[in-house]
Tab-separated table of C-alpha atoms in Angstrom:
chain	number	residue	atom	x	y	z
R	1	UNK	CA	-34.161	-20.150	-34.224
R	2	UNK	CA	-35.470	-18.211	-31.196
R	3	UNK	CA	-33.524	-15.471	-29.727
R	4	UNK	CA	-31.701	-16.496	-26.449
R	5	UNK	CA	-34.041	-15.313	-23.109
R	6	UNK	CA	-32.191	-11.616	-21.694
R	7	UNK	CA	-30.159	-11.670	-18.795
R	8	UNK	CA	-32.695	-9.915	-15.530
R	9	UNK	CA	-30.998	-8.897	-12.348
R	10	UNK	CA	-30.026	-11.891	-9.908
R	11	UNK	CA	-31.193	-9.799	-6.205
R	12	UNK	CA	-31.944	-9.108	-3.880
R	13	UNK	CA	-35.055	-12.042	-4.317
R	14	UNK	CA	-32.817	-14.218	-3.207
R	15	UNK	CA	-32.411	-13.390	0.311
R	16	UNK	CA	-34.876	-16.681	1.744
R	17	UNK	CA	-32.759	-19.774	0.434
R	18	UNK	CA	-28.899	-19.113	-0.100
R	19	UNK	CA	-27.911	-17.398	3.175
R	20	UNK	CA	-28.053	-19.749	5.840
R	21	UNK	CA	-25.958	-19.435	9.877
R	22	UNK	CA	-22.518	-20.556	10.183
R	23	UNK	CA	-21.642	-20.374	5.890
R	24	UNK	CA	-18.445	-17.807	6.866
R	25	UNK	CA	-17.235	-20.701	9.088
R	26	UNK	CA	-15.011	-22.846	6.846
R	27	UNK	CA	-11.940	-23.472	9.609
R	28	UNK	CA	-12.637	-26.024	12.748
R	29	UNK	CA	-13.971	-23.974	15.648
R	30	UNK	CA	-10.415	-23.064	17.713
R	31	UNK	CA	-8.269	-23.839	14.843
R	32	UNK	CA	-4.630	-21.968	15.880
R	33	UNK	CA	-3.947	-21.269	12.265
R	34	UNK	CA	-7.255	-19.875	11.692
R	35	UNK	CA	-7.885	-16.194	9.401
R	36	UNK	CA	-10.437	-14.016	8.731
R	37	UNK	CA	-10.977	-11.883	5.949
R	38	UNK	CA	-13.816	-9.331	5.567
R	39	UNK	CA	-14.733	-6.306	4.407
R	40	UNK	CA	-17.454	-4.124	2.222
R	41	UNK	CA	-19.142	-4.438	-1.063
R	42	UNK	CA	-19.597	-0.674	-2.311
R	43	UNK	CA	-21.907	0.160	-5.145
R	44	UNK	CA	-20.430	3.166	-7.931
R	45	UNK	CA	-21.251	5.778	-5.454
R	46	UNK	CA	-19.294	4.080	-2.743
R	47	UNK	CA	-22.253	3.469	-0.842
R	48	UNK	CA	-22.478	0.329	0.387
R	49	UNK	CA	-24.458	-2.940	-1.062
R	50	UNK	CA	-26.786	-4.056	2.309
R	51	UNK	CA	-27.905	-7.271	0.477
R	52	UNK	CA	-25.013	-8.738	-1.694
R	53	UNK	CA	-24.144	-12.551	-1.587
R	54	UNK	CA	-20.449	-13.693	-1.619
R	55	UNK	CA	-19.479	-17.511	-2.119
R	56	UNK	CA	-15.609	-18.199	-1.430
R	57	UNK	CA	-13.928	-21.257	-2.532
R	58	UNK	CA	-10.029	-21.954	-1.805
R	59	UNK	CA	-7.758	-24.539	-1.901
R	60	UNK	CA	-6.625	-26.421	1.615
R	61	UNK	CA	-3.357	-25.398	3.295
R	62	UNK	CA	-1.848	-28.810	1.861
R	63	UNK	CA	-2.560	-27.336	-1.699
R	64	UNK	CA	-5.821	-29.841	-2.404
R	65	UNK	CA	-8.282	-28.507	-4.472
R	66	UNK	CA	-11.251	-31.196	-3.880
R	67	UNK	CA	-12.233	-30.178	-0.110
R	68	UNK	CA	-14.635	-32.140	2.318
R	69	UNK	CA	-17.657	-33.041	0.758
R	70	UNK	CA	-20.844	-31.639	2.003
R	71	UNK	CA	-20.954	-27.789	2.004
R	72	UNK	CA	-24.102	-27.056	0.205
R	73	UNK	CA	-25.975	-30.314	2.673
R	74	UNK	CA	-28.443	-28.284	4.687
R	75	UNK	CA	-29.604	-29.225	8.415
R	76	UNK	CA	-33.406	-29.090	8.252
R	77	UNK	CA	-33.673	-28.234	11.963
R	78	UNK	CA	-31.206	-25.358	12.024
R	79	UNK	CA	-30.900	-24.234	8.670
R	80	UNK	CA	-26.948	-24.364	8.971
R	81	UNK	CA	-24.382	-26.989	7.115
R	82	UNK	CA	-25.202	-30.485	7.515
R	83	UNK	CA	-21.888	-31.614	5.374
R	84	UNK	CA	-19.988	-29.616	8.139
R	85	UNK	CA	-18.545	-31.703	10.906
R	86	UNK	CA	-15.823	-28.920	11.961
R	87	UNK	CA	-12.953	-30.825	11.685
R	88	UNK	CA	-12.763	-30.950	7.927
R	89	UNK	CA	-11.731	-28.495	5.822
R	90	UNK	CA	-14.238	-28.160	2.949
R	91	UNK	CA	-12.883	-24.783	1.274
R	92	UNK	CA	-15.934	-23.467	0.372
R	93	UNK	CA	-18.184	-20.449	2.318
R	94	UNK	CA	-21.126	-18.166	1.508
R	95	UNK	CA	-22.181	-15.374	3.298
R	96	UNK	CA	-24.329	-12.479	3.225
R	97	UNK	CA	-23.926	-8.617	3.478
R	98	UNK	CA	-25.116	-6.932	6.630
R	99	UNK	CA	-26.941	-3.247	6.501
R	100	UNK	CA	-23.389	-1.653	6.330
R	101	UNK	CA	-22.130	-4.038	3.559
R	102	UNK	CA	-20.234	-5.599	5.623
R	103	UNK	CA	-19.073	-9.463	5.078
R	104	UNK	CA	-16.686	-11.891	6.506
R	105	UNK	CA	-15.207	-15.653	6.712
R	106	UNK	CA	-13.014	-17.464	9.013
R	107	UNK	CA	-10.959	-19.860	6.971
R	108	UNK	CA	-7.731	-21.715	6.911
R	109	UNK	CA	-4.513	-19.431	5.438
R	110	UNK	CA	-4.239	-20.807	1.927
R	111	UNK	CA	-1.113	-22.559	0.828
R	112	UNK	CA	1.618	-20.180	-1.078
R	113	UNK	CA	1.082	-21.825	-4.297
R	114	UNK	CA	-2.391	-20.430	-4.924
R	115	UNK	CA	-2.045	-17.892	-2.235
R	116	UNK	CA	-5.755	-16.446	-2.916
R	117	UNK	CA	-9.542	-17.085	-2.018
R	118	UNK	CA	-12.054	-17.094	-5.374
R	119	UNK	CA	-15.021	-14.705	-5.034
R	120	UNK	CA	-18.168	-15.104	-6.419
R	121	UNK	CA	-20.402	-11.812	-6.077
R	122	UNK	CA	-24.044	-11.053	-6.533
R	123	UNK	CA	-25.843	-8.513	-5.649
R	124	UNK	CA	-29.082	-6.115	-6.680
R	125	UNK	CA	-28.405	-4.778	-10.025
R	126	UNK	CA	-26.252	-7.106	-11.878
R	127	UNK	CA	-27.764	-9.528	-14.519
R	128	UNK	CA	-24.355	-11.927	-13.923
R	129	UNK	CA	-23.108	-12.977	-10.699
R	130	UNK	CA	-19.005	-11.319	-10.784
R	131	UNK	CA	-15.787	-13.859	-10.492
R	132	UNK	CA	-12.709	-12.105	-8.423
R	133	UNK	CA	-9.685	-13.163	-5.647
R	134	UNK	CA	-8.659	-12.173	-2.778
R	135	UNK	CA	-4.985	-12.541	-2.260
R	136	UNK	CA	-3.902	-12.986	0.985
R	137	UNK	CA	-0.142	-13.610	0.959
R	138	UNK	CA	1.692	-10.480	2.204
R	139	UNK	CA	4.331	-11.491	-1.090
R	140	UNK	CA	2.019	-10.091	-3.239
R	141	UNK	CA	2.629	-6.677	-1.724
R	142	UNK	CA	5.834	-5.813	-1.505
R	143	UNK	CA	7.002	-5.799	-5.047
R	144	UNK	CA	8.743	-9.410	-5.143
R	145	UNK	CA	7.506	-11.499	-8.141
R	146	UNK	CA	4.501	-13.599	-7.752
R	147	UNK	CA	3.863	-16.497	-9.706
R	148	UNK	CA	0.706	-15.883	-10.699
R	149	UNK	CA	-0.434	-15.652	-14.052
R	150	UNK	CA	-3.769	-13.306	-12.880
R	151	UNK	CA	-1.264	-10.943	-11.294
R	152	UNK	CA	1.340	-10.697	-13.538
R	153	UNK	CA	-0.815	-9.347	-16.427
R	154	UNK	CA	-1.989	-6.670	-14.270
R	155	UNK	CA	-0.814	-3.321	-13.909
R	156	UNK	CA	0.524	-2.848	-10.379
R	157	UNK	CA	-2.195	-0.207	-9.622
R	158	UNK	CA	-5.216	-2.980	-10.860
R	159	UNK	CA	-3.355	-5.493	-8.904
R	160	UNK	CA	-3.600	-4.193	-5.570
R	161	UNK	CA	-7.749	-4.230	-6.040
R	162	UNK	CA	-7.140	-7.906	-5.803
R	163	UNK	CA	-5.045	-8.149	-2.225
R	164	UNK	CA	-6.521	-8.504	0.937
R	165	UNK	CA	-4.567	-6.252	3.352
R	166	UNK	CA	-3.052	-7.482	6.574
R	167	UNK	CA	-5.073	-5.169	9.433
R	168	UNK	CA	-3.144	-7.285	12.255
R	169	UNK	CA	-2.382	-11.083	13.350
R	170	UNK	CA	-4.236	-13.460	11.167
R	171	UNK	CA	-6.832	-10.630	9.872
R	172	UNK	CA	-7.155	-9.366	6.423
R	173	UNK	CA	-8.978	-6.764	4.822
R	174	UNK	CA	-10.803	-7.266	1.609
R	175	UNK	CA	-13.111	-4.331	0.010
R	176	UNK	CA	-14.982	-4.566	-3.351
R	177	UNK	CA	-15.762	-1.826	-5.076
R	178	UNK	CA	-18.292	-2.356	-8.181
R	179	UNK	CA	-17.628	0.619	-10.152
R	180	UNK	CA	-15.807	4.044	-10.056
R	181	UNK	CA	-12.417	4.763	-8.214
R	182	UNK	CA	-10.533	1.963	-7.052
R	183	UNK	CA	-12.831	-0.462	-9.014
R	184	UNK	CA	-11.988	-3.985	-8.267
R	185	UNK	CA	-10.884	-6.143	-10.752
R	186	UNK	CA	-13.022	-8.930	-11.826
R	187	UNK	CA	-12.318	-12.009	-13.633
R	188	UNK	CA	-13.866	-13.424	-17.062
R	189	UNK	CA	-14.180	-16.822	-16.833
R	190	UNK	CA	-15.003	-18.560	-20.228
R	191	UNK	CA	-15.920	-22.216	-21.540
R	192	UNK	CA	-13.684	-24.821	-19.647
R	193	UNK	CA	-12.141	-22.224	-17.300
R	194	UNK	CA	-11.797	-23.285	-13.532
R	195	UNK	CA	-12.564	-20.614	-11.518
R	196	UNK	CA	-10.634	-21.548	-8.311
């Protein structure tokens, strides 16, 4: 039997296809309850990583997992979302690191039972792309228990690398840090698992 072919690093070749205008955009243009959440990707240095790719997925406000169909539908005039009609939710965004590592996403809050948006990272360097959250319910904070399974088996020090900080109304701040100090904590997903 032939060995299996060796994992080879997923960027920054990429750069042409995935990224594509309006991907941070997953709530309705105006939408009151509208968030954001950004931040940086930083390499082991703390540098940070100009050409990473982030894909978010959530569940709606209501608690639905399935979203709108039509995310990944491209518009072959503009390059943007064809599936997107802004005015349904599909959960699901992919954006693109600027020069200072910078990325962001306006979404709907999601609902307090899964209280988190699932990160998918790649980026120069890594032969797998990396599974993490982003929790952005302020309960996850201040001590309180939190029914969450990912959470709980964390030491409270690793479990702040996985909360998005409030940095004012309906903002949140989310840095990952690949390596060294502060590292963020990212998720093993095996056979079967969901990672929403």
């Amino acid at each position: 039997m032939p060995a299996p072919t060796p994992s080879q690093t997923i960027g920054p070749f990429y750069g042409y296809a995935l990224p594509f205008p309006g991907g941070g955009e997953v709530a309705p243009p105006e939408h009151p309850e509208a968030i954001t959440v950004h931040g940086h990707v930083y390499d082991g240095a703390g540098s940070p990583v100009p050409d990473a790719l982030l894909e978010t997925w959530q569940a709606a406000p209501d608690g639905s997992l399935a979203g709108h169909p039509g995310s990944l539908r491209r518009n072959p005039v503009t390059g943007g979302f064809l599936g997107r009609n802004g005015v349904d939710f599909t959960g699901f965004a992919r954006v693109a690191t600027d020069a200072d590592g910078h990325w962001g996403v306006r979404t709907l809050p999601p609902p307090a039972a899964l209280p988190y948006l699932s990160v998918c990272l790649f980026a120069r360097g890594l032969t797998h792309h990396l599974f993490t959250r982003a929790y952005v319910d302020g309960r996850t904070l201040d001590g309180r228990a939190v029914d969450d399974a990912v959470l709980s088996a964390l030491p409270e020090q690793r479990r702040a690398t996985l909360v998005a900080r409030e940095e004012g109304p309906r903002r949140y701040r989310f840095d990952i840090r690949l390596q060294g100090p502060g590292e963020t904590v990212f998720l093993d997903f095996g056979p079967g698992d969901d990672a929403r």
